[in-house]
PDB file of C-alpha atoms in Angstrom:
ATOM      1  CA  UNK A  15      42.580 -44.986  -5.242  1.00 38.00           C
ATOM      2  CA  UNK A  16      39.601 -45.651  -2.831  1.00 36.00           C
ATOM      3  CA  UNK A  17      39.561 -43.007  -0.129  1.00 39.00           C
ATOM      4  CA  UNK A  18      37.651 -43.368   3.182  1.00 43.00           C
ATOM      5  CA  UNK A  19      35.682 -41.122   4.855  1.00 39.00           C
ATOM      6  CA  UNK A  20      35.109 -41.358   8.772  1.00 45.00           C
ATOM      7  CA  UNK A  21      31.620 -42.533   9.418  1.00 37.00           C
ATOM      8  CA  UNK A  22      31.469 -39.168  11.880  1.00 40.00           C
ATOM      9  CA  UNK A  23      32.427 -37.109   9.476  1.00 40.00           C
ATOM     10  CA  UNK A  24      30.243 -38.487   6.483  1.00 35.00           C
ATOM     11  CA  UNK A  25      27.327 -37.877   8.927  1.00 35.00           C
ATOM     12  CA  UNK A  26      28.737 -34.474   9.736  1.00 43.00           C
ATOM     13  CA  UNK A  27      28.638 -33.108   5.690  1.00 35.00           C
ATOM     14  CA  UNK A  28      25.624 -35.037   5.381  1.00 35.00           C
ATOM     15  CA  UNK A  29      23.524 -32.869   8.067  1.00 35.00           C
ATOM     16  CA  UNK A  30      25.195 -29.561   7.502  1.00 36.00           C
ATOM     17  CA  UNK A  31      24.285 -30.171   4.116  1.00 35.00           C
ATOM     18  CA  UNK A  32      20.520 -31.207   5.208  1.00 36.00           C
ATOM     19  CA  UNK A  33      20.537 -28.365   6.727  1.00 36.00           C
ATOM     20  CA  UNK A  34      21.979 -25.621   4.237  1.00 36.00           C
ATOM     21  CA  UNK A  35      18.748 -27.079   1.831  1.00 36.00           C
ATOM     22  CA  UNK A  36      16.397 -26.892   4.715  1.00 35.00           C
ATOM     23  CA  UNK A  37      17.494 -23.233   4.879  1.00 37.00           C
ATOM     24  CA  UNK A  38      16.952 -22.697   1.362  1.00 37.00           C
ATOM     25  CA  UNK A  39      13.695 -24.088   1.325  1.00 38.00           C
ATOM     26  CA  UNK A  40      12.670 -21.935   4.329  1.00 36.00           C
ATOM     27  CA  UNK A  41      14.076 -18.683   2.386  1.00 43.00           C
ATOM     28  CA  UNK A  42      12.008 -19.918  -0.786  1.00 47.00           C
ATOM     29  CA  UNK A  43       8.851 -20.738   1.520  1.00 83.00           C
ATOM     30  CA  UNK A  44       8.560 -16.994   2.609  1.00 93.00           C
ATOM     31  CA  UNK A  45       7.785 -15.650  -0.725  1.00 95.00           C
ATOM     32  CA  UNK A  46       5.499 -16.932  -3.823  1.00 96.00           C
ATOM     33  CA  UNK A  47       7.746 -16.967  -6.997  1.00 96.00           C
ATOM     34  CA  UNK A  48       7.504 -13.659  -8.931  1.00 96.00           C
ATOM     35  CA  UNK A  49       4.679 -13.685 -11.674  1.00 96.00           C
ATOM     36  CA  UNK A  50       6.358 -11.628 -14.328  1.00 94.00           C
ATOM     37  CA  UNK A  51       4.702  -9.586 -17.521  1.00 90.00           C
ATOM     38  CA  UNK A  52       6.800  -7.278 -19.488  1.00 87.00           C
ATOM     39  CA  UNK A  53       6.679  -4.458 -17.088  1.00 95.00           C
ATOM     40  CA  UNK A  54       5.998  -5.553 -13.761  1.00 96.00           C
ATOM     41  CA  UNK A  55       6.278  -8.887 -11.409  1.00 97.00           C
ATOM     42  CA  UNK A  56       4.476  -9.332  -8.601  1.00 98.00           C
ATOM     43  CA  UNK A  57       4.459 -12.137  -5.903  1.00 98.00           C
ATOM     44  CA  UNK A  58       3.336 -12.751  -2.107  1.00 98.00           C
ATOM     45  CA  UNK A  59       5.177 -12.867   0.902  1.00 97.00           C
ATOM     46  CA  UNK A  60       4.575 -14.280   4.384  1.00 96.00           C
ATOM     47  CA  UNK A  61       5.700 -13.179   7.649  1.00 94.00           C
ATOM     48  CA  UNK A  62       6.251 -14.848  10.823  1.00 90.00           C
ATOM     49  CA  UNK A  63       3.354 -16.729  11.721  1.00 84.00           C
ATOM     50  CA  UNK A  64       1.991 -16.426  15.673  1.00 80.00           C
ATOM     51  CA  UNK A  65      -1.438 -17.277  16.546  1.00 82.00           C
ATOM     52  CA  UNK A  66      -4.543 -16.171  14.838  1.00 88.00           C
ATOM     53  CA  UNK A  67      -3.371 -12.925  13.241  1.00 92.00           C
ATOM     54  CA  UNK A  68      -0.418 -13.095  10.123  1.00 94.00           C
ATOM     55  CA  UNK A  69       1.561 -10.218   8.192  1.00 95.00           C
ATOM     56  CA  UNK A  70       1.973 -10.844   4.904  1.00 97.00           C
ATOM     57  CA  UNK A  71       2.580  -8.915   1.821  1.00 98.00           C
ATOM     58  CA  UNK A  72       1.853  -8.241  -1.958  1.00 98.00           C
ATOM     59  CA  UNK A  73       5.212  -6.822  -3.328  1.00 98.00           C
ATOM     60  CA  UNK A  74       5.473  -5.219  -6.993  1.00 98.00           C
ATOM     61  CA  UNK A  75       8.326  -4.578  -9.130  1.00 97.00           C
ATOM     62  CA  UNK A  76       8.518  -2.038 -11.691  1.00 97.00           C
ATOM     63  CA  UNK A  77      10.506  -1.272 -14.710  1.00 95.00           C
ATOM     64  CA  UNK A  78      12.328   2.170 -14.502  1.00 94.00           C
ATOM     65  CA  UNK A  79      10.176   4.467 -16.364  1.00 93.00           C
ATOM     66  CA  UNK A  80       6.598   2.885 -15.170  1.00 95.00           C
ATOM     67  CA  UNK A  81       4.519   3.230 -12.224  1.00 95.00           C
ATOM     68  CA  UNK A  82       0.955   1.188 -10.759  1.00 96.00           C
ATOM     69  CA  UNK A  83      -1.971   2.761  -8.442  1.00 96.00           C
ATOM     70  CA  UNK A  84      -3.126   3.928  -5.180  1.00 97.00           C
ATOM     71  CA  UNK A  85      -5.721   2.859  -3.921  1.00 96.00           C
ATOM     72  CA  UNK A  86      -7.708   6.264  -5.244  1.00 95.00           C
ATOM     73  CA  UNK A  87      -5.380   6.766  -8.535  1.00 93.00           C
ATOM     74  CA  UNK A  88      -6.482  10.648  -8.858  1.00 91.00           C
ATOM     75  CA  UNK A  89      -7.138  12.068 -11.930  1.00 88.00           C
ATOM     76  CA  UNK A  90      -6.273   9.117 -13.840  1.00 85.00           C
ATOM     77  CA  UNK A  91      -4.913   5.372 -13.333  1.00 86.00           C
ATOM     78  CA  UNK A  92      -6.905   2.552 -12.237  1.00 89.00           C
ATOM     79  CA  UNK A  93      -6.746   1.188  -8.809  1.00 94.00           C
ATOM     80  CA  UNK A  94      -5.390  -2.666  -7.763  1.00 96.00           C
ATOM     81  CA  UNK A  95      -8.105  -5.071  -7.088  1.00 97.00           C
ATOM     82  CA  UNK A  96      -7.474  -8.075  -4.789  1.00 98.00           C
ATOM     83  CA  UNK A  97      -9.234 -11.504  -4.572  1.00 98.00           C
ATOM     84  CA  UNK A  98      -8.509 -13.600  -1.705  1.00 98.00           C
ATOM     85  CA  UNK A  99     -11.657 -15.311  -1.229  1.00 97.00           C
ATOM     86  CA  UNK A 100      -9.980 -19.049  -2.941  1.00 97.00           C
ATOM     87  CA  UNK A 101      -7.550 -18.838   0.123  1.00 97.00           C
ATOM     88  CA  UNK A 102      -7.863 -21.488   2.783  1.00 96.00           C
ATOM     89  CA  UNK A 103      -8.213 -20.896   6.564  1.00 96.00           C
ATOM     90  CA  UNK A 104      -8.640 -17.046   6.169  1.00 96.00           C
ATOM     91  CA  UNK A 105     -11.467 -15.429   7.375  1.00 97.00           C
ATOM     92  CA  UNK A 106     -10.297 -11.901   6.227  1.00 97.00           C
ATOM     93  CA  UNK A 107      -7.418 -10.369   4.860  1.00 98.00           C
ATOM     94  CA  UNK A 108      -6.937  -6.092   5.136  1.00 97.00           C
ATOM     95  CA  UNK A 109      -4.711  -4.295   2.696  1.00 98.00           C
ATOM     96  CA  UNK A 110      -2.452  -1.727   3.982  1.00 98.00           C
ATOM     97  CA  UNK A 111      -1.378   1.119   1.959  1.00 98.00           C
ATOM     98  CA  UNK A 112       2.234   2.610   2.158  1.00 98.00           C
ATOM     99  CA  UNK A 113       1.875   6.315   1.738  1.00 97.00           C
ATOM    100  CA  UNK A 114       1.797   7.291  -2.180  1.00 97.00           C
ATOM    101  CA  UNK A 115       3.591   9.306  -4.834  1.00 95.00           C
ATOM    102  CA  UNK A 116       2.021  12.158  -6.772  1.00 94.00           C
ATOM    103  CA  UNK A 117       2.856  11.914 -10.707  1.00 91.00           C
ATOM    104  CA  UNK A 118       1.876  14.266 -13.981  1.00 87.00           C
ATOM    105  CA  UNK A 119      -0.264  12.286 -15.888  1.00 81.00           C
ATOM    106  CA  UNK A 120       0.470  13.628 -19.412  1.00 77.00           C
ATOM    107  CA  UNK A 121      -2.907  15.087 -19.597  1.00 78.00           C
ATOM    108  CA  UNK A 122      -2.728  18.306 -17.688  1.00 80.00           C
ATOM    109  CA  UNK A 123      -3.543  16.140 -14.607  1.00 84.00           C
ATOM    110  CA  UNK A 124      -2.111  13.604 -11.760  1.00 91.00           C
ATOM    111  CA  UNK A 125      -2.341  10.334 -10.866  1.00 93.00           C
ATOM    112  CA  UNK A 126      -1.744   8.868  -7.410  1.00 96.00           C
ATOM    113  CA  UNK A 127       0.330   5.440  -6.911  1.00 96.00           C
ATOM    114  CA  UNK A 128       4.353   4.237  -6.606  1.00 97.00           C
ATOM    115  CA  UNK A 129       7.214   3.466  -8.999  1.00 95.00           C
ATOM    116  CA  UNK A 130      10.281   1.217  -8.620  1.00 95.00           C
ATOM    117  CA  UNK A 131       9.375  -1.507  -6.087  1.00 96.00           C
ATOM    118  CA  UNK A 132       7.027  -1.393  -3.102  1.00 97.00           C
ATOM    119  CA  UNK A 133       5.017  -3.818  -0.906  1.00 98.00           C
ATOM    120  CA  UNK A 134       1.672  -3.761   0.310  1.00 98.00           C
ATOM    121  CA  UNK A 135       1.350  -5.044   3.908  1.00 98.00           C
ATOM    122  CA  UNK A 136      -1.420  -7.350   4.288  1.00 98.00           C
ATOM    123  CA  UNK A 137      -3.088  -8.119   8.076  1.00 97.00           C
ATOM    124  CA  UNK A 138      -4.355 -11.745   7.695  1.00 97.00           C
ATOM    125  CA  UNK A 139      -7.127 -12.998  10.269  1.00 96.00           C
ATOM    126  CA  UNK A 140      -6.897 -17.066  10.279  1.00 95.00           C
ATOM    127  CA  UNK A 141     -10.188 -18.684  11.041  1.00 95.00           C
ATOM    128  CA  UNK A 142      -8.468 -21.701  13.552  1.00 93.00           C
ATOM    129  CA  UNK A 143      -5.086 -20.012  15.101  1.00 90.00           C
ATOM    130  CA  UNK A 144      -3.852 -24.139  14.583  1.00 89.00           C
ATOM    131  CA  UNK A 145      -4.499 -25.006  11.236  1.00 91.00           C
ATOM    132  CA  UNK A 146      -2.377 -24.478   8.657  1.00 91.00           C
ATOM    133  CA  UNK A 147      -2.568 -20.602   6.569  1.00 94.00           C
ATOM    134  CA  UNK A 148      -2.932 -20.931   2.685  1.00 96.00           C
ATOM    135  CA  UNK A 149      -3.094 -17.535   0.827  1.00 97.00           C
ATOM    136  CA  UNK A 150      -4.318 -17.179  -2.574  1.00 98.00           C
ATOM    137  CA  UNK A 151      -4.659 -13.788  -4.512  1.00 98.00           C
ATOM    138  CA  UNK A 152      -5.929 -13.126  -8.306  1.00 98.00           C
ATOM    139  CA  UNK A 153      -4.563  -9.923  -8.573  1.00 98.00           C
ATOM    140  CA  UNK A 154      -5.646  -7.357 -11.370  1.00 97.00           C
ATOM    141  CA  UNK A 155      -3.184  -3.634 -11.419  1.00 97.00           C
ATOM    142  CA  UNK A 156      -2.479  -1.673 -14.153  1.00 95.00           C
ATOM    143  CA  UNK A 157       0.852  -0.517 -14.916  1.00 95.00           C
ATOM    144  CA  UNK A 158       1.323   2.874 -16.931  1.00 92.00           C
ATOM    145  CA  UNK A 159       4.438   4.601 -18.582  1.00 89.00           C
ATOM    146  CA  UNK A 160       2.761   6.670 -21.463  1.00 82.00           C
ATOM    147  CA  UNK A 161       0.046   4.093 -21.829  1.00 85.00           C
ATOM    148  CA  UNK A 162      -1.704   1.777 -19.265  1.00 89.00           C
ATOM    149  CA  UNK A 163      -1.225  -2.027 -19.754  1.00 92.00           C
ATOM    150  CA  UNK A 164      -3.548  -3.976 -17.247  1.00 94.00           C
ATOM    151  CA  UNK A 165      -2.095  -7.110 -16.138  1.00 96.00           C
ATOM    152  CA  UNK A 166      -3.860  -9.992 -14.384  1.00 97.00           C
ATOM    153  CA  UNK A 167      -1.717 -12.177 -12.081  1.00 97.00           C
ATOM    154  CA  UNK A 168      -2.606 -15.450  -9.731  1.00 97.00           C
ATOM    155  CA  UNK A 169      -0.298 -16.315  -6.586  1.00 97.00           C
ATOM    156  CA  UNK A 170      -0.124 -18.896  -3.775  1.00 97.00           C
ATOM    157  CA  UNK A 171       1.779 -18.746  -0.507  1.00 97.00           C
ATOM    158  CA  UNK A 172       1.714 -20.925   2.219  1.00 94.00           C
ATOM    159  CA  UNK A 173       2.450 -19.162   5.895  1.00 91.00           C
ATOM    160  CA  UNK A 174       4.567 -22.306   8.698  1.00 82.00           C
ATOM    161  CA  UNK A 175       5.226 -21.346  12.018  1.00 73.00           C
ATOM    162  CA  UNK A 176       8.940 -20.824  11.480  1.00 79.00           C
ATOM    163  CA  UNK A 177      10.426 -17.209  11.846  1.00 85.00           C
ATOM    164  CA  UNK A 178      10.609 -15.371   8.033  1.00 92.00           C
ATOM    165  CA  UNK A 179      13.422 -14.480   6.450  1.00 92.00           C
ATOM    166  CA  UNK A 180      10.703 -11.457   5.201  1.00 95.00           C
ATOM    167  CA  UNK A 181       9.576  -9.990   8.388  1.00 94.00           C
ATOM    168  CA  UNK A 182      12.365  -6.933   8.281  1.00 94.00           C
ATOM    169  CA  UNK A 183      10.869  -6.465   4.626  1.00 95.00           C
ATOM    170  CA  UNK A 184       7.152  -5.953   6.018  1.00 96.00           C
ATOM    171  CA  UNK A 185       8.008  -4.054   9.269  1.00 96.00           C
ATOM    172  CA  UNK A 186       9.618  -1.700   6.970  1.00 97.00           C
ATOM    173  CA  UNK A 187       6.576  -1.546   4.808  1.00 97.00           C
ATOM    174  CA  UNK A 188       4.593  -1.184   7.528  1.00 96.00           C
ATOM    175  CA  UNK A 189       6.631   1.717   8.618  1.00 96.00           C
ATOM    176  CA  UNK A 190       5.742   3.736   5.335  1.00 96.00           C
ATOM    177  CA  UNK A 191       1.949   3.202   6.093  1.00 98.00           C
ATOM    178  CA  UNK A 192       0.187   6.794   7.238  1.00 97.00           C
ATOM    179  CA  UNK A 193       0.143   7.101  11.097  1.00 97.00           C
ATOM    180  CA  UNK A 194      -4.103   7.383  12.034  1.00 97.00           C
ATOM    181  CA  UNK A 195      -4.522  10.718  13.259  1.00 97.00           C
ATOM    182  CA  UNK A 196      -7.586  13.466  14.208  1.00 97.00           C
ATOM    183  CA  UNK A 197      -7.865  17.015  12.520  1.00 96.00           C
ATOM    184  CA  UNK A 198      -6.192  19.680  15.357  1.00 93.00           C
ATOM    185  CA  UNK A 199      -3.627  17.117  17.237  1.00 93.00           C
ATOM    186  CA  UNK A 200      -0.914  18.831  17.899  1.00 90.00           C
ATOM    187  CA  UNK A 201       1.672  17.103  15.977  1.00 90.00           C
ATOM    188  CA  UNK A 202       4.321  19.213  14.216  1.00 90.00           C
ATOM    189  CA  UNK A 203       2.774  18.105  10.567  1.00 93.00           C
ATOM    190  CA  UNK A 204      -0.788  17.973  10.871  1.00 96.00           C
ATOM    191  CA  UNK A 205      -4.445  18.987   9.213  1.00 97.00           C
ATOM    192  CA  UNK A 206      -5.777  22.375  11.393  1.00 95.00           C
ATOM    193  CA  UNK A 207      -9.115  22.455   9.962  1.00 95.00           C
ATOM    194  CA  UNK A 208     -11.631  21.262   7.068  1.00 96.00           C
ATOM    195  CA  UNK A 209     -14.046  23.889   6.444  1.00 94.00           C
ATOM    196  CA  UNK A 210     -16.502  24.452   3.586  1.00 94.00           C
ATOM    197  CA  UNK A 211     -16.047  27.831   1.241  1.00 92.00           C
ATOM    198  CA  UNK A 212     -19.669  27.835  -0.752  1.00 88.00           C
ATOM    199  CA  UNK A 213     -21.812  25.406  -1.821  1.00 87.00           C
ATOM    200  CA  UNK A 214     -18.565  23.291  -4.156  1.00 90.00           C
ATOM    201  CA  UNK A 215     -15.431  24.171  -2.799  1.00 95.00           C
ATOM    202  CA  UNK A 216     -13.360  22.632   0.140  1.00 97.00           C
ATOM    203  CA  UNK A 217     -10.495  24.273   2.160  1.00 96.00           C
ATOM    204  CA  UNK A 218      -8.205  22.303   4.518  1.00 97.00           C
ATOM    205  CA  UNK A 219      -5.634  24.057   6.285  1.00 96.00           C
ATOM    206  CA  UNK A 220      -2.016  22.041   6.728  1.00 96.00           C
ATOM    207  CA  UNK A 221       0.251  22.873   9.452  1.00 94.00           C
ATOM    208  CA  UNK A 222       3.859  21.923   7.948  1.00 91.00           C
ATOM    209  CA  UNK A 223       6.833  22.356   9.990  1.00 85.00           C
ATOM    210  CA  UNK A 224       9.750  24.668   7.982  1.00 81.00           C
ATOM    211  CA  UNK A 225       7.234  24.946   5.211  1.00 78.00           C
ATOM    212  CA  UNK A 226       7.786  21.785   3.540  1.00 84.00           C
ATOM    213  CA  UNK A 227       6.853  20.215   0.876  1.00 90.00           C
ATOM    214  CA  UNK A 228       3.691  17.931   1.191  1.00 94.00           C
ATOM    215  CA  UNK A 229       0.907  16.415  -0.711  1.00 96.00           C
ATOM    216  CA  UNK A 230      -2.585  15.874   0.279  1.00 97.00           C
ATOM    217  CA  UNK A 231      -5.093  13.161  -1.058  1.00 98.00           C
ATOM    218  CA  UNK A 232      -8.879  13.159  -0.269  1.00 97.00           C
ATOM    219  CA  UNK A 233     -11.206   9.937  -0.778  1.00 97.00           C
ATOM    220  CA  UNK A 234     -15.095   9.591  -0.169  1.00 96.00           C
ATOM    221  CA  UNK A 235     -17.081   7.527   1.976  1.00 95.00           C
ATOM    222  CA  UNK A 236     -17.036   4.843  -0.976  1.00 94.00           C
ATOM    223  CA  UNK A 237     -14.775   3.875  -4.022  1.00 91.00           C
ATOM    224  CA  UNK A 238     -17.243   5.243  -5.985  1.00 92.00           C
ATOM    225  CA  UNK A 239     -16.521   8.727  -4.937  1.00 94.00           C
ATOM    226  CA  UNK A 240     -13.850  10.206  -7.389  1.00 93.00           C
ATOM    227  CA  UNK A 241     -13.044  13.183  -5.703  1.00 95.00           C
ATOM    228  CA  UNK A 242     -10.046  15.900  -7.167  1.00 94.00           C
ATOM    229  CA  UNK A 243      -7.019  15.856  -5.745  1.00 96.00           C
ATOM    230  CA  UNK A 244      -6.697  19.010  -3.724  1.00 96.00           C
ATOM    231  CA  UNK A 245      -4.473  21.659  -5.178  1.00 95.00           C
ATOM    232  CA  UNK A 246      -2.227  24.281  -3.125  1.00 93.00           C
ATOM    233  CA  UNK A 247      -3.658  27.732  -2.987  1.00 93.00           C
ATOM    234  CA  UNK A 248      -1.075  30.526  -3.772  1.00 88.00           C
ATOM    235  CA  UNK A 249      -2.309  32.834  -0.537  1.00 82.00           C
ATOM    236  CA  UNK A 250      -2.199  31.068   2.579  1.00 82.00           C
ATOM    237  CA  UNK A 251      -2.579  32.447   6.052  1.00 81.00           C
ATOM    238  CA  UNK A 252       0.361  32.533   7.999  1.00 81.00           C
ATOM    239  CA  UNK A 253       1.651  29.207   9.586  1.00 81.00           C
ATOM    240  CA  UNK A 254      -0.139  26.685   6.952  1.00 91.00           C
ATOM    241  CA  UNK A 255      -0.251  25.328   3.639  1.00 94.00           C
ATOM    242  CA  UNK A 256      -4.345  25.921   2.508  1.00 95.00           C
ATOM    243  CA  UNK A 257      -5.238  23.426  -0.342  1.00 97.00           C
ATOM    244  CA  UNK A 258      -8.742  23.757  -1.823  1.00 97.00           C
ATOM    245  CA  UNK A 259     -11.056  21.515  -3.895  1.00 96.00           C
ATOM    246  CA  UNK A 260     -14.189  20.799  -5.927  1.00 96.00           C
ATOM    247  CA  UNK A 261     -16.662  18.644  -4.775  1.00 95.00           C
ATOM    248  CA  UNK A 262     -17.172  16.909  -7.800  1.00 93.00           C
ATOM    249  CA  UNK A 263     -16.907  13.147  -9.310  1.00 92.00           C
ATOM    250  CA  UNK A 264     -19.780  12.070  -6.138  1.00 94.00           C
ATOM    251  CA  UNK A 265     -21.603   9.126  -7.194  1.00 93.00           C
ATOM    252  CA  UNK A 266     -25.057   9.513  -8.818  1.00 93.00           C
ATOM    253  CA  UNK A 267     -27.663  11.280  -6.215  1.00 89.00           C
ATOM    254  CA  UNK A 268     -25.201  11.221  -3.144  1.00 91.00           C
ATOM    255  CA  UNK A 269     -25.180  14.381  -1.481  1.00 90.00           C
ATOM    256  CA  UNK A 270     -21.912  15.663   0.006  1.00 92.00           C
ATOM    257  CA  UNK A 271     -23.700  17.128   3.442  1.00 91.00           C
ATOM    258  CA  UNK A 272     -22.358  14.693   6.436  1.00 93.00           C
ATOM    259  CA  UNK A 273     -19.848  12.670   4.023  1.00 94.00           C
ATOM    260  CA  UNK A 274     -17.155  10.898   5.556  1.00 96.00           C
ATOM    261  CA  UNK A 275     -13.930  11.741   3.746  1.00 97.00           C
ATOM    262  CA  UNK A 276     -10.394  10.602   4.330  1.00 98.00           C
ATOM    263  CA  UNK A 277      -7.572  12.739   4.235  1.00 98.00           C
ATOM    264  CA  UNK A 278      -4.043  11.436   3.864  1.00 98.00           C
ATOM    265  CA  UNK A 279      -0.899  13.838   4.488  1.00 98.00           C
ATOM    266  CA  UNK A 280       1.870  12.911   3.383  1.00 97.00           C
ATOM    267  CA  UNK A 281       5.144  15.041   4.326  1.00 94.00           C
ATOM    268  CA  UNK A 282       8.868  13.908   3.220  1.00 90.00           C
ATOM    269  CA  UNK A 283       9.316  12.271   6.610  1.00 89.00           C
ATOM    270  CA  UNK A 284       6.091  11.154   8.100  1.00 93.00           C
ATOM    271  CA  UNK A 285       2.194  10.431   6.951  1.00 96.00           C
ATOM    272  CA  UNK A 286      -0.661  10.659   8.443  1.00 97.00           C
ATOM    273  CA  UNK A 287      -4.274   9.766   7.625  1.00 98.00           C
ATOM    274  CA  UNK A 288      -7.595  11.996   9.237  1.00 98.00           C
ATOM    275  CA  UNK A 289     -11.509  10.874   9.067  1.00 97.00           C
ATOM    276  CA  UNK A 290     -13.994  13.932   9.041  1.00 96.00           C
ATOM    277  CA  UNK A 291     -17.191  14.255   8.332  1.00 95.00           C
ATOM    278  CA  UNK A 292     -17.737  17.416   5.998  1.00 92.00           C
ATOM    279  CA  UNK A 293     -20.152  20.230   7.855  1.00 85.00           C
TER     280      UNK A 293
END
């Protein structure tokens, strides 16, 4: 038997259901599909796009049991490299690093980076605020459980003008990224003071709040600089946590005198990140 359906009604299914695939399009529009390898996927994702300036991501996902790189992996690892330069109406894209994990290495050392899933915020500069924002990354990471696999991955993302289903996923990224601070502010987690002890040796003082547990990363004035992570010292003065370390792994002939280090702090609750010059 022939059933009819209202010409009101077949309109009505017809644009709710134009509209439930318009949705899904949008939701599939805000990220890059995953590039997958045995360990690890990766893919981009785009935020909300409003004038000249664009959040975006790089978001990794990792098999239990394996872990990528910082952007300094410490005593061993090797650290992401990005390529955007094939993207279209970018005129320069800034990687923002979520503070980072501190892992045994299996060689008496540590390496620096993340495990399980984590996002990259990217700050995206568009050359014309009304043309449209094509991102493409070659992305090369490496991603280690006993043994380091490096893995080379390609992705392409388009940003509209629409609001993104991933802009809760990149202000909470962005939340984990280390706070810009100055050595002696008076925040209750904070570097005191960055002081020579001889000729090699560095000695930072850490105020930490209910003597917590906290980590502390140091990076040159260039990638090239492969600086120690900074160990604890058993006898600290009353108040702080004193970490101390060698000023080696400095690029042939640079001379540490003046160097502009970074310092990044990271406590169980907050992060912070401090630019000295060493004295």
């Amino acid at each position: 038997m022939l059933t009819r359906v209202p010409l009101r009604a077949a309109i009505g299914v017809a644009t709710t259901l134009l509209a439930s695939s318009l949705a899904i399009a949008a939701r599939a529009d805000d990220a890059s599909p995953w590039q997958r390898d045995g360990h690890s996927a990766v893919r981009l994702l785009a935020g909300s796009r409003s004038g000249s300036v664009l959040l975006g991501g790089i978001a990794f996902q990792l098999q239990q049991g394996w872990k990528t790189y910082w952007r300094s992996p410490g005593d061993s690892g090797v650290p992401p490299r990005f390529d955007f330069s094939k993207s279209d109406n970018v005129e320069a894209v800034t990687v923002m690093w979520p503070a980072p994990l501190k892992f045994d290495d299996g060689a008496g050392g540590h390496s620096i980076g993340y495990h399980n899933q984590i996002v990259l915020p990217l700050r995206i500069v568009a050359k014309a605020a009304d043309k449209p924002v094509t991102l493409r990354a070659e992305i090369n990471y490496a991603v280690c459980e006993k043994l380091c696999i490096p893995v080379e991955a390609s992705a392409e993302l388009g940003f509209s003008s629409v609001a993104s289903t991933e802009d809760a996923n990149l202000r909470a990224a962005l939340d984990t990224v280390p706070n810009p601070a100055n050595i002696g502010d008076p925040n209750p987690l904070t570097i005191r003071d960055v002081k020579r002890d001889g000729p090699k040796n560095v000695v930072v003082d850490v105020a930490v709040p209910d003597n917590r547990e906290v980590n502390l990363y140091v990076e040159g004035p260039t990638p090239d600089w492969a600086l120690p992570i900074p160990a604890p010292v058993d006898q600290s003065p009353a108040g702080v946590k004193r970490f101390a370390f060698e000023l080696d792994g400095l690029p042939p002939g640079a001379k540490p005198d003046g160097a502009a280090l970074k310092f990044t702090l990271v406590g169980p609750e907050k992060s912070y990140e401090f630019n000295t010059n060493l004295e």
